[in-house]
JSON list of C-alpha atoms in Angstrom, two decimals:
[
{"chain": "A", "resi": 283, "resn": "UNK", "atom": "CA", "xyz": [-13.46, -19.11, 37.43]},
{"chain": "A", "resi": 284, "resn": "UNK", "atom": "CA", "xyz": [-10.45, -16.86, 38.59]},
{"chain": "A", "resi": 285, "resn": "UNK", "atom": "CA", "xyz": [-9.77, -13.31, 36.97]},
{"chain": "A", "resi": 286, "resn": "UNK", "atom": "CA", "xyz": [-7.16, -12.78, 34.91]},
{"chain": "A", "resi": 287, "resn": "UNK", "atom": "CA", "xyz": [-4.53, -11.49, 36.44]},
{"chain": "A", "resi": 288, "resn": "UNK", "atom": "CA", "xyz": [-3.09, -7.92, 34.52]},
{"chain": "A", "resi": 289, "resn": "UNK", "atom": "CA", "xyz": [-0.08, -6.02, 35.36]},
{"chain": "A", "resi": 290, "resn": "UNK", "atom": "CA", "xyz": [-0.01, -3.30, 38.00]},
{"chain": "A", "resi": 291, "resn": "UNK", "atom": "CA", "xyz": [0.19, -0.03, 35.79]},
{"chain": "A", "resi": 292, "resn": "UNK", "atom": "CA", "xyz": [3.77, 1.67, 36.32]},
{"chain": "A", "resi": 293, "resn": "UNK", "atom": "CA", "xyz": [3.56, 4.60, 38.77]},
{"chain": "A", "resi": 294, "resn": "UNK", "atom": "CA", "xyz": [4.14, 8.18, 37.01]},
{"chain": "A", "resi": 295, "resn": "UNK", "atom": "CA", "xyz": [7.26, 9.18, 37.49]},
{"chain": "A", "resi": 296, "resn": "UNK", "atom": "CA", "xyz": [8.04, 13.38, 39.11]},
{"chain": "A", "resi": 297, "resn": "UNK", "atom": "CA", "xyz": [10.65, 14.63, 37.26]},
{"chain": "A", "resi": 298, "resn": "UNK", "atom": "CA", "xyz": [12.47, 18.06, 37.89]},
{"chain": "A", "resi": 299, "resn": "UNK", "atom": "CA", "xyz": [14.35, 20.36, 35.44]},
{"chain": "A", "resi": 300, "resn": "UNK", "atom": "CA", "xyz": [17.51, 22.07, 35.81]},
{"chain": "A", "resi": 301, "resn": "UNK", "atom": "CA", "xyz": [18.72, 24.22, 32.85]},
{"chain": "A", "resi": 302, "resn": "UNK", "atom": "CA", "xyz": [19.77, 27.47, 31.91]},
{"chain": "A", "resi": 303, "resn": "UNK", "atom": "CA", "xyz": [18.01, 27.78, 28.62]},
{"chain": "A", "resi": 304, "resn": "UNK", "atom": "CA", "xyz": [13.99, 28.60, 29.06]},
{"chain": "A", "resi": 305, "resn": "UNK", "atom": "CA", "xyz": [13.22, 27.25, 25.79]},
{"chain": "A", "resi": 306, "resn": "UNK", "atom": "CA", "xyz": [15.03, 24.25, 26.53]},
{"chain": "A", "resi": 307, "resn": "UNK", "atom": "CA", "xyz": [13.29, 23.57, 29.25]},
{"chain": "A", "resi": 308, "resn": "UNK", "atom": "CA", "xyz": [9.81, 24.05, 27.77]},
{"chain": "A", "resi": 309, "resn": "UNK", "atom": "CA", "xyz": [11.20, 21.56, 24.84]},
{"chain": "A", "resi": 310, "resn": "UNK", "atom": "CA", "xyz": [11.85, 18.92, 27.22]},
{"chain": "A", "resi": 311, "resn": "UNK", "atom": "CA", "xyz": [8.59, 19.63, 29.52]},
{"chain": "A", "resi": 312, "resn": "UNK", "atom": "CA", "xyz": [6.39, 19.39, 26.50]},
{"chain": "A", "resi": 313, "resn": "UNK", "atom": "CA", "xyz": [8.20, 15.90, 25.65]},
{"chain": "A", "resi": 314, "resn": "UNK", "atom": "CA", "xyz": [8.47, 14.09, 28.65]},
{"chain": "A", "resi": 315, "resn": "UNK", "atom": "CA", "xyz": [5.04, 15.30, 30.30]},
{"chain": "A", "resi": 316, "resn": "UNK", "atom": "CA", "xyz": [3.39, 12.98, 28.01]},
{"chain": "A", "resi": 317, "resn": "UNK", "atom": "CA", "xyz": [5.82, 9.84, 30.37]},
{"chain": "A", "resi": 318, "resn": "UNK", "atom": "CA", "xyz": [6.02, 11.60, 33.35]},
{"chain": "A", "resi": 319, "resn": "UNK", "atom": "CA", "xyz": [4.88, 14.70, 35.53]},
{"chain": "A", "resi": 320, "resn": "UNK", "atom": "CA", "xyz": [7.37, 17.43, 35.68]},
{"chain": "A", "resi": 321, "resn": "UNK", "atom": "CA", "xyz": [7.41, 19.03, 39.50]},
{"chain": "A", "resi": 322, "resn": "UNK", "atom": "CA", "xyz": [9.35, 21.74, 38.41]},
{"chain": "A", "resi": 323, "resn": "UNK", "atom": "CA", "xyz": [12.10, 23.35, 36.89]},
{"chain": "A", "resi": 324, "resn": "UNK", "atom": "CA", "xyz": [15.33, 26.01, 37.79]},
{"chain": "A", "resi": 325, "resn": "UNK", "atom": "CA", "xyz": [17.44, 27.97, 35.39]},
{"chain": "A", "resi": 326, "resn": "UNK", "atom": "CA", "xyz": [20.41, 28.79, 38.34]},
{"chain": "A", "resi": 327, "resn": "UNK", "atom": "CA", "xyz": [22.15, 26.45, 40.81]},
{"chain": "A", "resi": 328, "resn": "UNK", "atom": "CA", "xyz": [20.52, 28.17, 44.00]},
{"chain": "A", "resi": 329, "resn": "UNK", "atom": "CA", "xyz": [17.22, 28.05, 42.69]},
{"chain": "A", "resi": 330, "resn": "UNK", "atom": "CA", "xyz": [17.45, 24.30, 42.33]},
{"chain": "A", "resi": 331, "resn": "UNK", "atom": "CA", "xyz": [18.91, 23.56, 45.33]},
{"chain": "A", "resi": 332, "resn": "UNK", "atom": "CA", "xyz": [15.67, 25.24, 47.09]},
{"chain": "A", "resi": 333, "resn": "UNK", "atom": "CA", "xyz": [13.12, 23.98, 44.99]},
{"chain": "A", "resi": 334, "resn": "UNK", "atom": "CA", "xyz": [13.99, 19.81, 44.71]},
{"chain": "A", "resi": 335, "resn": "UNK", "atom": "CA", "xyz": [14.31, 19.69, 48.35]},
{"chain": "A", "resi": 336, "resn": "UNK", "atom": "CA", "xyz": [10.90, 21.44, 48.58]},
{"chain": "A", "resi": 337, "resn": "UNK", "atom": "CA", "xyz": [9.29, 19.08, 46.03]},
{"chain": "A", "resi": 338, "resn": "UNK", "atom": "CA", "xyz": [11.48, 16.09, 46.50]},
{"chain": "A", "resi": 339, "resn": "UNK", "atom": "CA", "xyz": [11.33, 14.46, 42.42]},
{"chain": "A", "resi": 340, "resn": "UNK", "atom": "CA", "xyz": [12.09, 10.77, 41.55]},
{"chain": "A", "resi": 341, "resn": "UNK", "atom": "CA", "xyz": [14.76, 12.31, 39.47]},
{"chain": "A", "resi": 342, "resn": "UNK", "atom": "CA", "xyz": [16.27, 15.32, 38.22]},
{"chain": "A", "resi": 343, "resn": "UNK", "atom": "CA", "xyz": [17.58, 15.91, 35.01]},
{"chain": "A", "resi": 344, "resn": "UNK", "atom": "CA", "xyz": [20.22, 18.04, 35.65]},
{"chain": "A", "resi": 345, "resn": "UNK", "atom": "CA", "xyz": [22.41, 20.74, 33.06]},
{"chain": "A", "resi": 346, "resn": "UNK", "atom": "CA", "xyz": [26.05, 20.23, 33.63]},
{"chain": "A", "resi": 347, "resn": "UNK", "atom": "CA", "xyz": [27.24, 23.85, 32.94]},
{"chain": "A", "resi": 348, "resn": "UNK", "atom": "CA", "xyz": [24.92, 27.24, 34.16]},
{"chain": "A", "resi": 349, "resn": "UNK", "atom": "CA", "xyz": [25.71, 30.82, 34.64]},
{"chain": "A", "resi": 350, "resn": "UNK", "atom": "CA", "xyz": [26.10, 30.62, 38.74]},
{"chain": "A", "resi": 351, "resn": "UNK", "atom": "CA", "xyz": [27.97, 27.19, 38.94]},
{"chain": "A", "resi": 352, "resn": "UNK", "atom": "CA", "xyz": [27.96, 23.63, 37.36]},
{"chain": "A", "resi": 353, "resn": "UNK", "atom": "CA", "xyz": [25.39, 21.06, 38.10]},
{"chain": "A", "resi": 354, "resn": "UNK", "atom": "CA", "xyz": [27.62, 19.68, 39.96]},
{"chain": "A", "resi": 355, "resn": "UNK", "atom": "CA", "xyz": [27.10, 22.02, 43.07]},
{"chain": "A", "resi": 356, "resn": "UNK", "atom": "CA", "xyz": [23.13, 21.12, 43.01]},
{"chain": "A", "resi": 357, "resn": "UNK", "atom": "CA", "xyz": [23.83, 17.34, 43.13]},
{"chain": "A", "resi": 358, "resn": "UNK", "atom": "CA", "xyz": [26.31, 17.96, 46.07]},
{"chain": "A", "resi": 359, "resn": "UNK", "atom": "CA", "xyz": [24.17, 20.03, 48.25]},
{"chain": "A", "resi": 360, "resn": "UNK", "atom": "CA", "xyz": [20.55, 18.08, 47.45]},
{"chain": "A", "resi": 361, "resn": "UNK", "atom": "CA", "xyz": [22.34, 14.73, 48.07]},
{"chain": "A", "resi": 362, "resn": "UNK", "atom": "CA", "xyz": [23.52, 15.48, 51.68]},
{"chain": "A", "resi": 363, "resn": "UNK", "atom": "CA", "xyz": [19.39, 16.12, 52.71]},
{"chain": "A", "resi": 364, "resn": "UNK", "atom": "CA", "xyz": [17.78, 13.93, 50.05]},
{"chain": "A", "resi": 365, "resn": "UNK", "atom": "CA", "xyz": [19.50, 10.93, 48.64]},
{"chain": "A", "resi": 366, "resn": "UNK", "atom": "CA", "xyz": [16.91, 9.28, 47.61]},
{"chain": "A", "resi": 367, "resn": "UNK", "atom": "CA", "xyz": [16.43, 11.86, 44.77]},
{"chain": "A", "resi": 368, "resn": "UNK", "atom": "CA", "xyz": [18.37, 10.71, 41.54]},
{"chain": "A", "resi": 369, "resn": "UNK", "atom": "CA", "xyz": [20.12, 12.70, 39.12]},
{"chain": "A", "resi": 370, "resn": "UNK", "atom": "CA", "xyz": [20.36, 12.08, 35.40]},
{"chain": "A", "resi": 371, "resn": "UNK", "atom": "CA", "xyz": [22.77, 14.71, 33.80]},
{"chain": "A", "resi": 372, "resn": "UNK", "atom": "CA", "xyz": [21.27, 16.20, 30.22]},
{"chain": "A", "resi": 373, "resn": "UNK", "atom": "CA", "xyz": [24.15, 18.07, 28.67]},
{"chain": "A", "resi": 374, "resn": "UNK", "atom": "CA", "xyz": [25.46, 19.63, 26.06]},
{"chain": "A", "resi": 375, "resn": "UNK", "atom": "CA", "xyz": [29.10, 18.66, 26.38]},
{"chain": "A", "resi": 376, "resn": "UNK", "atom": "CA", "xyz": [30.52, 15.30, 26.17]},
{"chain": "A", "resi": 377, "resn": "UNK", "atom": "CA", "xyz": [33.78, 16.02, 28.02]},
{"chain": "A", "resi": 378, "resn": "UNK", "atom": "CA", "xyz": [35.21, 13.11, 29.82]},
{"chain": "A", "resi": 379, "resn": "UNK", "atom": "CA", "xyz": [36.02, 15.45, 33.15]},
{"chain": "A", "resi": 380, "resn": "UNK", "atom": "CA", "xyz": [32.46, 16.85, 32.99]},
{"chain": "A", "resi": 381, "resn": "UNK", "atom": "CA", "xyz": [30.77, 12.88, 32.41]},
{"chain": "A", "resi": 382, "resn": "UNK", "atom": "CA", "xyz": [33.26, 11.28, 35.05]},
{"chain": "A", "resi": 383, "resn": "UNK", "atom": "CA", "xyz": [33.07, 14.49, 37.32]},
{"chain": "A", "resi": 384, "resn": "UNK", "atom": "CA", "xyz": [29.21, 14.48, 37.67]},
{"chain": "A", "resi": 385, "resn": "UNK", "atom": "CA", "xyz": [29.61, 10.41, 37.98]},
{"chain": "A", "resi": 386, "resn": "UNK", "atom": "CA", "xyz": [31.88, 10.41, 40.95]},
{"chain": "A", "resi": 387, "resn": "UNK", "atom": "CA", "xyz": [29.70, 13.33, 42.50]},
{"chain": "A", "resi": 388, "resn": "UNK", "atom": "CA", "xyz": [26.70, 10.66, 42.54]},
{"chain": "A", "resi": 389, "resn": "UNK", "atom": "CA", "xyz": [24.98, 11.00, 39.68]},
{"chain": "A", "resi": 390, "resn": "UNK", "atom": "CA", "xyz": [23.01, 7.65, 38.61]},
{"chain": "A", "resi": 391, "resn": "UNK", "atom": "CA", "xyz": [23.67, 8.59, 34.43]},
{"chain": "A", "resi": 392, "resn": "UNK", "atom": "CA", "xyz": [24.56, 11.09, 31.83]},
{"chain": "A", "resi": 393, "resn": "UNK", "atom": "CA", "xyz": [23.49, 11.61, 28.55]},
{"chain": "A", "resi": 394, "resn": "UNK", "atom": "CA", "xyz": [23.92, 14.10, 25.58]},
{"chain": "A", "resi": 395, "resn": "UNK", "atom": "CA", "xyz": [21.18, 16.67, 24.59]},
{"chain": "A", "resi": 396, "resn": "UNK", "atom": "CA", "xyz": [21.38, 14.80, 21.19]},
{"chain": "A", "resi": 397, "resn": "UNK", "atom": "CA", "xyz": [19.20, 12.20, 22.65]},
{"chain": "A", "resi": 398, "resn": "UNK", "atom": "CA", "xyz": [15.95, 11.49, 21.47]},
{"chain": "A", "resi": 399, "resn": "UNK", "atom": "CA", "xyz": [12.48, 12.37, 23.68]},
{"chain": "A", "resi": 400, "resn": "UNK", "atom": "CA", "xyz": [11.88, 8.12, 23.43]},
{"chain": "A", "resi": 401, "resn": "UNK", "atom": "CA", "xyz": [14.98, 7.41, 24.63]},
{"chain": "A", "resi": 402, "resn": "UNK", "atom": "CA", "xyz": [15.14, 10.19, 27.59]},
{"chain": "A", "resi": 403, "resn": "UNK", "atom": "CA", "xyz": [12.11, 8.96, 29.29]},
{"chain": "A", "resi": 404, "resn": "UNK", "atom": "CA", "xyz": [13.34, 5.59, 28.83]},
{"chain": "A", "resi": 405, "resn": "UNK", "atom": "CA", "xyz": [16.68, 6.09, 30.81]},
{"chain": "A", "resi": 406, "resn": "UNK", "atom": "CA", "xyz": [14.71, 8.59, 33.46]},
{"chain": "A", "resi": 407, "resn": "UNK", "atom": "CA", "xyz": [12.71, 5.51, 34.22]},
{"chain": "A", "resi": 408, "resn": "UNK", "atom": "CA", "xyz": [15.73, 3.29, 34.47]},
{"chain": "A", "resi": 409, "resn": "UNK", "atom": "CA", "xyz": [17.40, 5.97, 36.76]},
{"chain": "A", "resi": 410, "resn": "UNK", "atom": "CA", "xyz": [14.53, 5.93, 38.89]},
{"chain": "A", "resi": 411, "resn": "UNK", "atom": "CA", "xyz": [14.71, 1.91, 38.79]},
{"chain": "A", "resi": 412, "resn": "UNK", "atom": "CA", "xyz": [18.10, 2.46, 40.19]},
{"chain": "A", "resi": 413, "resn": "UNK", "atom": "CA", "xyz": [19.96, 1.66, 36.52]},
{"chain": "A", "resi": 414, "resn": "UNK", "atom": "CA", "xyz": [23.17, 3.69, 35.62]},
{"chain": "A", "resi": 415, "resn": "UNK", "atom": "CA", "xyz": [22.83, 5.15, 32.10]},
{"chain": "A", "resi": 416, "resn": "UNK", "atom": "CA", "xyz": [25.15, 6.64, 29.53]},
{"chain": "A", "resi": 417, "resn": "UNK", "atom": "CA", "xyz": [25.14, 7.66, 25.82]},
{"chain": "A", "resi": 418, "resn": "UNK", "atom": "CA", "xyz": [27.80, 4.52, 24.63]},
{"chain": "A", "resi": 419, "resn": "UNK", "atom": "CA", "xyz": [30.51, 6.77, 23.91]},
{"chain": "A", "resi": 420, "resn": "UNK", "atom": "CA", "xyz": [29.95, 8.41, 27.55]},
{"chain": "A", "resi": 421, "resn": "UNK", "atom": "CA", "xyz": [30.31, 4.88, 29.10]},
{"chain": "A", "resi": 422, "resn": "UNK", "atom": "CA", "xyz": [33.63, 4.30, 27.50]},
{"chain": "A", "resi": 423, "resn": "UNK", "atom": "CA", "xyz": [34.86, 7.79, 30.05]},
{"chain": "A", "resi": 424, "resn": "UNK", "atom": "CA", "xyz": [33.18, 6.13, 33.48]},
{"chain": "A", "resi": 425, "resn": "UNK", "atom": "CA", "xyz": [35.04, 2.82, 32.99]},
{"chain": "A", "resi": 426, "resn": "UNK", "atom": "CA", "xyz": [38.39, 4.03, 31.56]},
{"chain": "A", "resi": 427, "resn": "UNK", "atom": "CA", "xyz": [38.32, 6.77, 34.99]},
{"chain": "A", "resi": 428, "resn": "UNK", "atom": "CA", "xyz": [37.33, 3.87, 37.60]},
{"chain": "A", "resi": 429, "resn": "UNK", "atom": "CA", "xyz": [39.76, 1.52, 35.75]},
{"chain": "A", "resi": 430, "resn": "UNK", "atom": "CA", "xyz": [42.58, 4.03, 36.58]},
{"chain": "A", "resi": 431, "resn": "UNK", "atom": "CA", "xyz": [43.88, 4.05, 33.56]},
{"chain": "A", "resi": 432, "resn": "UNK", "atom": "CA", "xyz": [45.99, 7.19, 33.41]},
{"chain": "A", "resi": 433, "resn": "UNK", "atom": "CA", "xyz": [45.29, 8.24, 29.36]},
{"chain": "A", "resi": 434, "resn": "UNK", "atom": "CA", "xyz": [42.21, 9.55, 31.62]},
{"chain": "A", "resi": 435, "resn": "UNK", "atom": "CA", "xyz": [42.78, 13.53, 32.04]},
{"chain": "A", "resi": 436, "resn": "UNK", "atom": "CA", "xyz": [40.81, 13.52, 36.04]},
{"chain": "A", "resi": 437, "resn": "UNK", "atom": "CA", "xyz": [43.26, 15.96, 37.90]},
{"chain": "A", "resi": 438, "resn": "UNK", "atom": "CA", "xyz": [45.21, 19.02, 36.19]},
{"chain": "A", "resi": 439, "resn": "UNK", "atom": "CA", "xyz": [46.59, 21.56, 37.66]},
{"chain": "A", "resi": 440, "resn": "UNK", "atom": "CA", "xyz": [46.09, 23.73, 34.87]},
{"chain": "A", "resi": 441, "resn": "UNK", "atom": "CA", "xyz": [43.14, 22.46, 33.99]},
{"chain": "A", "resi": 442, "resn": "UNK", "atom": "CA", "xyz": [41.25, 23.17, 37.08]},
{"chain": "A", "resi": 443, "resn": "UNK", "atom": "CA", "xyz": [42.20, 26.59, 36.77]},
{"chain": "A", "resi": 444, "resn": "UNK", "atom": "CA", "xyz": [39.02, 26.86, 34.13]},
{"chain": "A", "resi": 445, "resn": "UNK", "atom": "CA", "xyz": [35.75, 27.47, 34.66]},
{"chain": "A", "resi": 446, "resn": "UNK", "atom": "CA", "xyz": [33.46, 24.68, 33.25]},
{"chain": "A", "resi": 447, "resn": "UNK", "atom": "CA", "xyz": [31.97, 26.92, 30.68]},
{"chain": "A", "resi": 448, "resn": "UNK", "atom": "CA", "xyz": [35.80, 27.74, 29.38]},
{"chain": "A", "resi": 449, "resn": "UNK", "atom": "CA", "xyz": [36.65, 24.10, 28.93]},
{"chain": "A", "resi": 450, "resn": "UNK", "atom": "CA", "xyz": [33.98, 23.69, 26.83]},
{"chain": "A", "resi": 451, "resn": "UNK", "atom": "CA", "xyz": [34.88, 26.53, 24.80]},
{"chain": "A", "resi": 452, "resn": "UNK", "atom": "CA", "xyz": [39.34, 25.69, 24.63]},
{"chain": "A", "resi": 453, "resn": "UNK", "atom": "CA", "xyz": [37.17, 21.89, 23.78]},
{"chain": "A", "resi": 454, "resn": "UNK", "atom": "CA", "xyz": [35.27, 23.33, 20.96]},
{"chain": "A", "resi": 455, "resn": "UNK", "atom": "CA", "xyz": [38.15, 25.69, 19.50]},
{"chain": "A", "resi": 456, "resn": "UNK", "atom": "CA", "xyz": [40.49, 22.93, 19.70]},
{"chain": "A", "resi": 457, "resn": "UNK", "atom": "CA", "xyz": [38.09, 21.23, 17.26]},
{"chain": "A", "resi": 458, "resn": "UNK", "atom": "CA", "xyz": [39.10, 23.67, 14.73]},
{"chain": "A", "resi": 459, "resn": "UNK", "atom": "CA", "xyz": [35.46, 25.30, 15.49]},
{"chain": "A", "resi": 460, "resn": "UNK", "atom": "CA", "xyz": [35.12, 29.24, 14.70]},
{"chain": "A", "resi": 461, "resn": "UNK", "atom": "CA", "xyz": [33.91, 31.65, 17.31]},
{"chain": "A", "resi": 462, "resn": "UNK", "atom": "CA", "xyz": [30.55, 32.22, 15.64]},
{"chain": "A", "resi": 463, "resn": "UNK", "atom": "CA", "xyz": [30.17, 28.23, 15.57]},
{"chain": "A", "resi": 464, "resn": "UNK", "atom": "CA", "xyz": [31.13, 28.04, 19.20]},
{"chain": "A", "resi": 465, "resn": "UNK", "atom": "CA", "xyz": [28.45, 30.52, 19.93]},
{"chain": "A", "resi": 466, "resn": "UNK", "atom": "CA", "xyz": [26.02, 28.50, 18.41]},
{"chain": "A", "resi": 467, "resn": "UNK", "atom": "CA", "xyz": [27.04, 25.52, 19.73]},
{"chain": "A", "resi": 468, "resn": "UNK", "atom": "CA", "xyz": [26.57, 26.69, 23.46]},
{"chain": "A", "resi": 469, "resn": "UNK", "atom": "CA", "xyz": [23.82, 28.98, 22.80]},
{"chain": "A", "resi": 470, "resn": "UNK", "atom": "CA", "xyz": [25.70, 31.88, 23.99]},
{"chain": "A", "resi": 471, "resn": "UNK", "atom": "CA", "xyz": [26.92, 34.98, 21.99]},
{"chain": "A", "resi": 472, "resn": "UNK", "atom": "CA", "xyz": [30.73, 35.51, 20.09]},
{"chain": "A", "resi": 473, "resn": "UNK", "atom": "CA", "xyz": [31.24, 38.47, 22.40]},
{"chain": "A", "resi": 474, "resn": "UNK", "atom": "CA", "xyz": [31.18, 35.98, 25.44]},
{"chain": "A", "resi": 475, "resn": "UNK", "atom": "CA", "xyz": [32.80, 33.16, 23.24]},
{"chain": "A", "resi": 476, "resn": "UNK", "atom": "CA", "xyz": [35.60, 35.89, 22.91]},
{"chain": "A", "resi": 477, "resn": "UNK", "atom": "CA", "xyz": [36.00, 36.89, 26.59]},
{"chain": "A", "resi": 478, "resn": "UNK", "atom": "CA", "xyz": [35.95, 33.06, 27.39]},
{"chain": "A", "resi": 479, "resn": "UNK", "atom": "CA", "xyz": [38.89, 32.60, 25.07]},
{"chain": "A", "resi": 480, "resn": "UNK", "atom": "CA", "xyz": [40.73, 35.55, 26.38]},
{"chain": "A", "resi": 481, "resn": "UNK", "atom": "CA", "xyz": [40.37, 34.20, 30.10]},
{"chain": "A", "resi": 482, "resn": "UNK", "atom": "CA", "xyz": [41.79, 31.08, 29.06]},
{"chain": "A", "resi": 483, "resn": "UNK", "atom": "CA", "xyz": [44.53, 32.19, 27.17]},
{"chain": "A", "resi": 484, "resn": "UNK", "atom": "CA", "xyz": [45.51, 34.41, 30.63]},
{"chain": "A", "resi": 485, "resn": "UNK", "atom": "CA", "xyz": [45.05, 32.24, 32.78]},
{"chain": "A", "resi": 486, "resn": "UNK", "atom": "CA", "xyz": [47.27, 29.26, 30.53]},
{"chain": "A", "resi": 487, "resn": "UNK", "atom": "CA", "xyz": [49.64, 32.21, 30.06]},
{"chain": "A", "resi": 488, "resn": "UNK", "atom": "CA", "xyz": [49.36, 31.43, 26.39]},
{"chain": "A", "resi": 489, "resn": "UNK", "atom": "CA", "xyz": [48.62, 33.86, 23.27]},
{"chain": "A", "resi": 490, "resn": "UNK", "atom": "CA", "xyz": [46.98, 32.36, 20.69]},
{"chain": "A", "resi": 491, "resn": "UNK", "atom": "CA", "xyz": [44.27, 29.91, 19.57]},
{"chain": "A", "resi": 492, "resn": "UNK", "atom": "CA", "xyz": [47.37, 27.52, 17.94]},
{"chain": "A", "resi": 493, "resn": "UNK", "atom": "CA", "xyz": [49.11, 26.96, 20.94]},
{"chain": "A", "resi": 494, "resn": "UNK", "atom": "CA", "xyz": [45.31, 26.56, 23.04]},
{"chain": "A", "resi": 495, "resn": "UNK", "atom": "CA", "xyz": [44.83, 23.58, 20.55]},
{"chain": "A", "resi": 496, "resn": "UNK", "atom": "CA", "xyz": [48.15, 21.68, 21.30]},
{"chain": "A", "resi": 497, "resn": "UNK", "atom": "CA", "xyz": [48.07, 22.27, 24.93]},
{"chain": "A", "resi": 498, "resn": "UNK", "atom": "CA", "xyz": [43.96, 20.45, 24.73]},
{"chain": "A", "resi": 499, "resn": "UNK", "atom": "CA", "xyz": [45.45, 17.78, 22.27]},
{"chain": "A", "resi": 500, "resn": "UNK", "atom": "CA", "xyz": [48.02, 16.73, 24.54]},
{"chain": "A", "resi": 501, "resn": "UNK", "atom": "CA", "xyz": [45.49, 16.68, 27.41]},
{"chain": "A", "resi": 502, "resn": "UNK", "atom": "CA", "xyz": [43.10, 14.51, 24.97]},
{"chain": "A", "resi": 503, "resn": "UNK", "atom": "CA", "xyz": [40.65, 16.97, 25.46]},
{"chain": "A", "resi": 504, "resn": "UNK", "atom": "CA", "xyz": [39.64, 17.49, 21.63]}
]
């Protein structure tokens, strides 16, 4: 009589965190650790670089925006020694540039902090698998950029003039948000809301919130 044959038991996945915000962090750790082991973790762009290429994860869930740099800069660097490690973006911000810009940089998927702890380990094991995931509404960004359709904003001028953290803020107070609601939003204080807002208004040689909003509505930024 032959044995019955059962399926091999899927291999734990090692995941590594990259975020800003310690409490964040510990949110998602306590989650996921129940799907997968979590290797590690970084709050600053330098500090991951160092640390994945020292532990080498199946796949990093990576912030977009941080205090030193965007998320951007970690995928770059760690993907010239280590390409087999794959990087899910977890972010805040739903901007096209910031989705298509992580994307093009190699990223296998990006999805919204809004996203359930079910569905996160879910698409970490289908980036690990080799799957691209998005949040739906993020999908609609990657195929309208690599369809070259030009109601895609990929390359401005004036736009690349901002920081990462800015855009999100000229994105939010185009939305008609208030300062104190921006704050929230980002998890950073009004006084920094307001020096973000005065740095973009120099630097689009503009002077007031009305004129920020047209200029990021004609852009399709809102």
């Amino acid at each position: 009589m032959s044995e019955p044959v059962t399926e091999p038991e899927a291999r734990r996945l090692n995941v590594f965190l990259v975020d800003d915000h310690a409490m964040f962090r510990a949110g998602v750790r306590a989650e996921l650790g129940v799907h997968v082991d979590v290797v590690g973790e970084a709050s600053t762009v330098s500090e991951a670089i160092s640390r994945i290429a020292a532990v080498q994860p199946d796949v990093v869930l990576l912030d977009v925006h941080m205090p030193d740099g965007g998320g951007r800069a970690v995928l770059e660097s760690v993907r010239r020694s280590h390409p087999q490690v794959k990087f899910l973006a977890l972010s805040v911000s739903d901007a096209a540039e910031d989705v298509i810009g992580l994307i093009r940089a190699g990223a296998r998927g990006y999805v919204t902090k809004t996203i359930s702890p079910d569905e996160l380990a879910a698409a970490v094991r289908r980036v690990a698998d080799g799957d691209a995931v998005f949040s739906p509404r993020l999908a609609g960004f990657v195929l309208d950029a690599f369809a070259s359709r030009p109601d895609v904003p990929v390359a401005d001028p004036e736009l690349d003039q901002l920081t990462n953290r800015e855009r999100e803020v000229l994105r939010l107070l185009a939305r008609g948000y208030a300062y104190k609601e921006i704050a929230k939003e980002l998890f950073i204080s009004i006084k920094t809301v307001e020096t973000h807002v005065s740095n973009v208004l120099r630097k689009l040689q503009m002077s007031n919130r009305y004129e920020l909003s047209r200029w990021a509505a004609d852009r399709r930024l809102v």
